[in-house]
XYZ file of C-alpha atoms in Angstrom:
155
model
C -9.947 1.723 14.184
C -11.647 5.022 14.870
C -14.996 5.983 13.312
C -14.985 9.311 11.464
C -17.212 10.960 14.084
C -14.664 10.172 16.796
C -11.469 11.151 14.991
C -9.330 13.924 16.383
C -6.662 16.039 14.742
C -4.063 13.951 16.578
C -5.526 10.732 15.150
C -5.603 12.228 11.650
C -1.976 13.362 11.977
C -0.836 9.965 13.274
C -2.532 8.002 10.467
C -1.392 10.376 7.734
C 2.163 10.629 9.090
C 2.562 6.849 9.240
C 0.894 5.995 5.944
C 1.303 9.036 3.683
C 3.910 11.519 4.869
C 6.421 8.706 5.413
C 6.233 7.803 1.701
C 6.992 11.370 0.670
C 9.757 11.807 3.231
C 11.566 8.552 2.450
C 11.305 9.127 -1.301
C 12.483 12.725 -1.055
C 15.507 11.671 1.012
C 16.424 8.994 -1.562
C 15.898 11.154 -4.659
C 19.325 12.840 -4.850
C 21.013 9.434 -4.855
C 18.439 7.877 -7.204
C 18.634 10.806 -9.643
C 22.388 10.278 -9.978
C 22.197 6.596 -10.869
C 18.556 5.624 -11.469
C 16.736 2.944 -9.582
C 13.337 2.218 -8.164
C 10.909 3.035 -5.388
C 8.359 0.476 -4.217
C 5.653 1.893 -1.970
C 3.080 0.018 0.076
C -0.551 0.829 -0.596
C -3.502 -1.353 0.448
C -6.731 -2.927 -0.709
C -8.287 -0.192 1.441
C -7.189 2.366 -1.168
C -9.774 0.870 -3.539
C -12.564 -0.211 -1.240
C -12.442 2.655 1.257
C -11.864 0.291 4.168
C -14.549 0.242 6.793
C -15.272 -0.295 10.430
C -13.323 2.755 11.556
C -10.497 2.311 9.043
C -11.712 4.813 6.450
C -8.965 7.321 7.160
C -6.393 4.558 6.684
C -7.994 3.770 3.314
C -7.776 7.438 2.358
C -4.095 7.547 3.307
C -3.393 4.467 1.194
C -5.307 5.971 -1.757
C -2.923 8.909 -1.381
C -0.003 6.455 -1.609
C -1.384 4.890 -4.804
C -1.837 8.282 -6.441
C 1.528 9.622 -5.275
C 3.112 6.474 -6.716
C 1.639 7.253 -10.137
C 2.571 10.928 -9.904
C 6.149 10.196 -8.880
C 6.451 7.668 -11.698
C 5.564 10.362 -14.231
C 7.894 12.892 -12.649
C 10.900 10.631 -12.137
C 10.947 8.434 -15.253
C 13.250 10.958 -16.943
C 15.847 10.109 -14.293
C 15.507 6.355 -14.978
C 13.628 5.885 -11.704
C 10.717 3.467 -11.683
C 8.026 3.984 -9.030
C 5.462 1.306 -8.225
C 3.490 0.029 -5.261
C 2.222 -3.188 -3.770
C -1.329 -3.160 -2.409
C -1.846 -6.077 -0.041
C -5.348 -7.303 0.675
C -6.352 -8.775 4.013
C -3.070 -9.985 5.477
C -2.805 -11.825 8.801
C -0.606 -9.439 10.781
C -0.309 -8.247 14.383
C -2.463 -5.251 13.329
C -5.449 -7.510 12.703
C -4.726 -9.509 15.850
C -4.940 -6.269 17.816
C -7.644 -4.283 16.011
C -9.912 -6.777 14.231
C -12.388 -8.962 16.046
C -12.630 -12.627 15.163
C -15.982 -11.853 13.529
C -14.453 -9.063 11.415
C -11.641 -11.355 10.241
C -14.104 -14.105 9.329
C -16.113 -11.556 7.349
C -13.039 -10.357 5.467
C -11.814 -13.889 4.753
C -15.267 -14.759 3.406
C -14.667 -12.214 0.604
C -11.412 -13.878 -0.502
C -11.805 -16.516 -3.240
C -8.669 -18.320 -2.038
C -10.455 -18.834 1.288
C -7.827 -17.457 3.647
C -6.160 -14.272 4.742
C -2.823 -13.642 3.130
C 0.497 -13.740 4.916
C 3.410 -11.323 4.713
C 5.225 -14.051 2.762
C 2.487 -13.922 0.117
C 3.514 -10.323 -0.614
C 7.255 -10.924 -0.967
C 7.129 -11.942 -4.630
C 5.474 -8.692 -5.699
C 8.084 -6.613 -3.873
C 10.955 -8.644 -5.344
C 9.459 -8.466 -8.842
C 9.086 -4.672 -8.688
C 12.594 -4.325 -7.248
C 14.196 -6.138 -10.176
C 15.153 -4.155 -13.272
C 15.502 -7.467 -15.123
C 11.958 -8.590 -14.318
C 10.107 -5.267 -14.217
C 12.354 -2.740 -15.938
C 9.520 -1.564 -18.208
C 6.972 -1.252 -15.405
C 6.362 2.044 -13.654
C 3.380 3.815 -12.141
C 1.650 0.548 -11.293
C -0.033 -0.732 -8.157
C 0.111 -4.521 -7.932
C -2.623 -6.018 -5.788
C -1.840 -9.085 -3.700
C -5.196 -10.137 -2.322
C -6.102 -13.740 -3.122
C -8.697 -12.515 -5.607
C -10.456 -10.357 -3.018
C -11.088 -7.540 -5.496
C -11.532 -9.399 -8.760
C -13.848 -7.562 -11.153
């Protein structure tokens, strides 16, 4: 977590490489194979793509917004090759990242915004990834970002 005023070019590059450039690179490398036989791409966005993150995580939120928009753009571009492109956007998930970078007070604040009353787990996200990976279950779904957040961003 680095506030905007303290970010360096190296920090920007590291965040964008990990969260944005990696999506483009992995997808580009898979495209020749996918174009021959069709298939799917499932990206990982974040709740931060919608809420802008906070507490020094704004650049991360921007990178994940990039992922959500690239997902939609790729879906439009690749549907003619029978390639579906979607994303999963987890909410606050209890991971080593939060153990390292979020204070106990920050986690309590985030959990307080979740109607289900707890942070999610990686296992909570599995169903969305499996659903989007199945042509049988989601063969007519493309260009979508499925949020897995315990109701954290309900309208």
